[in-house]
Short mmCIF file of C-alpha atoms in Angstrom, two decimals:
data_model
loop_
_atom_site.label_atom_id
_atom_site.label_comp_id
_atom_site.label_asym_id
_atom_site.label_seq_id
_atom_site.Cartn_x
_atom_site.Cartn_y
_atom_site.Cartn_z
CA UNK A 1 36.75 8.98 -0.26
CA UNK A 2 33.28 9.59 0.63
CA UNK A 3 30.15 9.67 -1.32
CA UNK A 4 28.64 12.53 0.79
CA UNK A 5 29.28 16.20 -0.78
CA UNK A 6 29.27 19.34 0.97
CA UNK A 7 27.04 22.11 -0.15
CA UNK A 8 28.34 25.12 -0.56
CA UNK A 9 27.05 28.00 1.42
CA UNK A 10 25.06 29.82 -1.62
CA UNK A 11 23.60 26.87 -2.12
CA UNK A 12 22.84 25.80 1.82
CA UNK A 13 21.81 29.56 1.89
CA UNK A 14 19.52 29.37 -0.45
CA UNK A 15 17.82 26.13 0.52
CA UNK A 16 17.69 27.59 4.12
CA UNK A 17 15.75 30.55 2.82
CA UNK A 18 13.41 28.43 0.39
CA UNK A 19 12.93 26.08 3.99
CA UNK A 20 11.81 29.49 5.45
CA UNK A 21 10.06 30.54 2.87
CA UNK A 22 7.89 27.39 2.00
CA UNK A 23 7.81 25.18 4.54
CA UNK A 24 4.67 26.36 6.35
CA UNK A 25 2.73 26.75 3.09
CA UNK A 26 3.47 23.59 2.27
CA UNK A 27 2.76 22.03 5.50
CA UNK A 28 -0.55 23.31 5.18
CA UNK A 29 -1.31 21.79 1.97
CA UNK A 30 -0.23 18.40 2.95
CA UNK A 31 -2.26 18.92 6.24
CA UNK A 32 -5.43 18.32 3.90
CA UNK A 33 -4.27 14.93 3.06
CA UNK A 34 -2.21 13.51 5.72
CA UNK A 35 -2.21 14.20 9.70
CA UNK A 36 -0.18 16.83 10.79
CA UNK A 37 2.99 14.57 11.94
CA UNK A 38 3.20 12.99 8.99
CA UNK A 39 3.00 16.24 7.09
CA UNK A 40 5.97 17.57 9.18
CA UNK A 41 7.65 14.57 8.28
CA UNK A 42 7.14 14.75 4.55
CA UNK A 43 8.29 18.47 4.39
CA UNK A 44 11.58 17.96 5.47
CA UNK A 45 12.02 14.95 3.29
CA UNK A 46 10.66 16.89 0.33
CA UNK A 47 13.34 19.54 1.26
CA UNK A 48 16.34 16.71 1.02
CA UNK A 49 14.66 15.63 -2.42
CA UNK A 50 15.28 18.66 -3.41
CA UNK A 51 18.90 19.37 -2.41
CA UNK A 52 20.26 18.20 -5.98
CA UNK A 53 18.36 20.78 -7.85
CA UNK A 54 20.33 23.89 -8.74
CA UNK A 55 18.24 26.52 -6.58
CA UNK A 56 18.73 29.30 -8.82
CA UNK A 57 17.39 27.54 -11.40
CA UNK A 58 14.09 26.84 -10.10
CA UNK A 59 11.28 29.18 -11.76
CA UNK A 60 8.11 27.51 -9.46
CA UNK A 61 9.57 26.54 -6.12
CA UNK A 62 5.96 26.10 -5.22
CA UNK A 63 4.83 23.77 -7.73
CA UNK A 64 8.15 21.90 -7.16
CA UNK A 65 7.98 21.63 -3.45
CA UNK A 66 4.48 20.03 -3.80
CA UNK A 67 4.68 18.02 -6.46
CA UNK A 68 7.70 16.06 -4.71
CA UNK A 69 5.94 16.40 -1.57
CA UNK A 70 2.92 14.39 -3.36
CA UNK A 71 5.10 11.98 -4.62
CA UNK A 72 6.73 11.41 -1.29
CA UNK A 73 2.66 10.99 0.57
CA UNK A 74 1.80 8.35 -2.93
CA UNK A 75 4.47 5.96 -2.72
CA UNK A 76 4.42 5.84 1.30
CA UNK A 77 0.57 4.66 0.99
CA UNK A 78 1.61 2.58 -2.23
CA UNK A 79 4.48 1.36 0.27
CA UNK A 80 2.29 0.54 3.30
CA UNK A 81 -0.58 -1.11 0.65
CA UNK A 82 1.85 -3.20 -0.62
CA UNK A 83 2.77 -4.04 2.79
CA UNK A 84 -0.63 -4.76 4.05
CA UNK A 85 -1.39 -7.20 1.21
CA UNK A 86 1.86 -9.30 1.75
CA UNK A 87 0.70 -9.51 5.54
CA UNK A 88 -2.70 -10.23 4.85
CA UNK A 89 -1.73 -13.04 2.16
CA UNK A 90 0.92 -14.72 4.01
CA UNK A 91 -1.84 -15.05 7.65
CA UNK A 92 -3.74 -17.96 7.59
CA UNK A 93 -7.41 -17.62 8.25
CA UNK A 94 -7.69 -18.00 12.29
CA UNK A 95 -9.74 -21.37 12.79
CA UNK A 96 -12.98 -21.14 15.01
CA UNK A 97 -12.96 -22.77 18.20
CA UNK A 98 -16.30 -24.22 18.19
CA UNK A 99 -17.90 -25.01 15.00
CA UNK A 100 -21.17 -26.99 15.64
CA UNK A 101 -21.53 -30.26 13.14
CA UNK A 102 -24.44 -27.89 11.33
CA UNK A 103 -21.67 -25.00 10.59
CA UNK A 104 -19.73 -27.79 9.47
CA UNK A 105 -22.62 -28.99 6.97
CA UNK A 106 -23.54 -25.69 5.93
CA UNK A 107 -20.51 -25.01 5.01
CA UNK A 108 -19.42 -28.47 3.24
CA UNK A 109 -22.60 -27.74 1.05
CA UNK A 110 -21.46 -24.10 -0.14
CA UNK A 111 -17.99 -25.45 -0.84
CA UNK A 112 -19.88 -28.15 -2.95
CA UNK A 113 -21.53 -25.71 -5.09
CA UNK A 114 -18.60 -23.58 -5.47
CA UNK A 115 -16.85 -24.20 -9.17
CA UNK A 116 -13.76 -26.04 -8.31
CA UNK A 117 -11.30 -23.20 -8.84
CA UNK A 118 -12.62 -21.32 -6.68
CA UNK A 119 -12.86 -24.06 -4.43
CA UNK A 120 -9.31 -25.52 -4.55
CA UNK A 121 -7.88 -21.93 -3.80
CA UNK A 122 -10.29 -21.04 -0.81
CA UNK A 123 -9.93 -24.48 0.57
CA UNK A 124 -5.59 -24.09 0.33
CA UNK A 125 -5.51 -20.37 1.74
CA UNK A 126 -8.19 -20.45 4.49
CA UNK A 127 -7.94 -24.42 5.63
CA UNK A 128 -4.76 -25.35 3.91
CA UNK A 129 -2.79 -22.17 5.36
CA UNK A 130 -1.10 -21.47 2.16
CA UNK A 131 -0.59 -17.83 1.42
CA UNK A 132 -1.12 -16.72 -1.72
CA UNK A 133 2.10 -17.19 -3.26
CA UNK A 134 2.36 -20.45 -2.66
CA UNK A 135 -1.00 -21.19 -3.85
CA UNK A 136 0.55 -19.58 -7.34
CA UNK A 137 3.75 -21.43 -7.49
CA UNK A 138 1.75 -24.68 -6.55
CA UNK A 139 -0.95 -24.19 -9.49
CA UNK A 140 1.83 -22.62 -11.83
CA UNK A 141 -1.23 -19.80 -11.75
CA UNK A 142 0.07 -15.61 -11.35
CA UNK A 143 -0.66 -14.07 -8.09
CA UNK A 144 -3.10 -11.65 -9.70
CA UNK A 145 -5.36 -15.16 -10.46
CA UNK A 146 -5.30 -16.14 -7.02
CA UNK A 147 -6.22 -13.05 -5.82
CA UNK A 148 -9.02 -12.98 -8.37
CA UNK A 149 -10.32 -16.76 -7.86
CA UNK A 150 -9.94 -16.08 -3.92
CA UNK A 151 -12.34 -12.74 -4.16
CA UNK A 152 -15.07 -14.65 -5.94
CA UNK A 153 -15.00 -17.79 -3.85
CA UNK A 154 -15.62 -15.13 -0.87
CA UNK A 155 -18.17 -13.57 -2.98
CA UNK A 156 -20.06 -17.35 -3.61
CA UNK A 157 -19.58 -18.18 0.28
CA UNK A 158 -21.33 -14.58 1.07
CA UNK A 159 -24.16 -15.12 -1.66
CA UNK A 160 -24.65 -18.83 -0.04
CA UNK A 161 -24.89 -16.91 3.62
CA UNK A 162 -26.81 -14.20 2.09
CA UNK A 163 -24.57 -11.84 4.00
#
């Protein structure tokens, strides 16, 4: 037996005409925050959301249709931010090709006068090629402090380059 139920034909009639209805208004309003693909995209998946709901029983199709359509555009960015911070923690810093012996100096001396854990996690993610997860389990530290103690050993290195 399957999972998948039919809907009846009130009910597929009734979505078809709330489709008809809304679907261009609330294309529109999702135009103002995403491009217009991905608008088109998230109106028909708002519309499958919304299958379950008794139709008739909807007083503010409106209000309905955009606040799942909302929902659908936040946890695609949450998805894709979530995504780009795995990607960007688990990539090694790409090594230079020619760093002159006074690069190397300079930079042995801001390391020097970073506090040392800072240090140990910038030296582990961007010469060690640990991502950040690993620098975690290997400290017994949460991801959240690596992330943290990462950001200000950039911020030292930047204050020592007066970038």
């Amino acid at each position: 037996m399957s999972d998948v139920k039919e809907m009846d034909t009130g009910a597929a009639a009734s979505l078809n005409g709330l489709y008809r209805r809304y679907s261009g208004w609330l294309g529109k309003r999702l135009r103002a925050r995403v491009d217009a693909d991905e608008a088109a995209d998230v109106v028909q998946e708002t519309y499958l959301r919304i299958t379950p709901y008794l139709l008739d029983d909807i007083r503010h199709p409106k209000a309905l249709l955009l606040r799942v359509a909302l929902n659908l555009v936040r946890d695609e960015r949450r998805r894709l931010m979530l995504r780009d911070r795995a990607l960007q923690q688990s990539a090694p810093m790409p090594q230079p090709s020619a760093v002159t012996a006074v690069d190397r100096i300079h930079l042995k001396q801001i390391l020097q006068t970073m506090p040392p854990l800072y240090r140990d996690v910038f030296v582990l993610s961007r010469f060690d090629g640990m991502t950040y997860s690993e620098i975690a389990l290997a400290h017994g530290i949460s991801l959240a402090t690596v992330e943290r103690r990462m950001a200000k050993a950039v911020e030292h290195c930047m204050a020592q380059l007066d970038v």
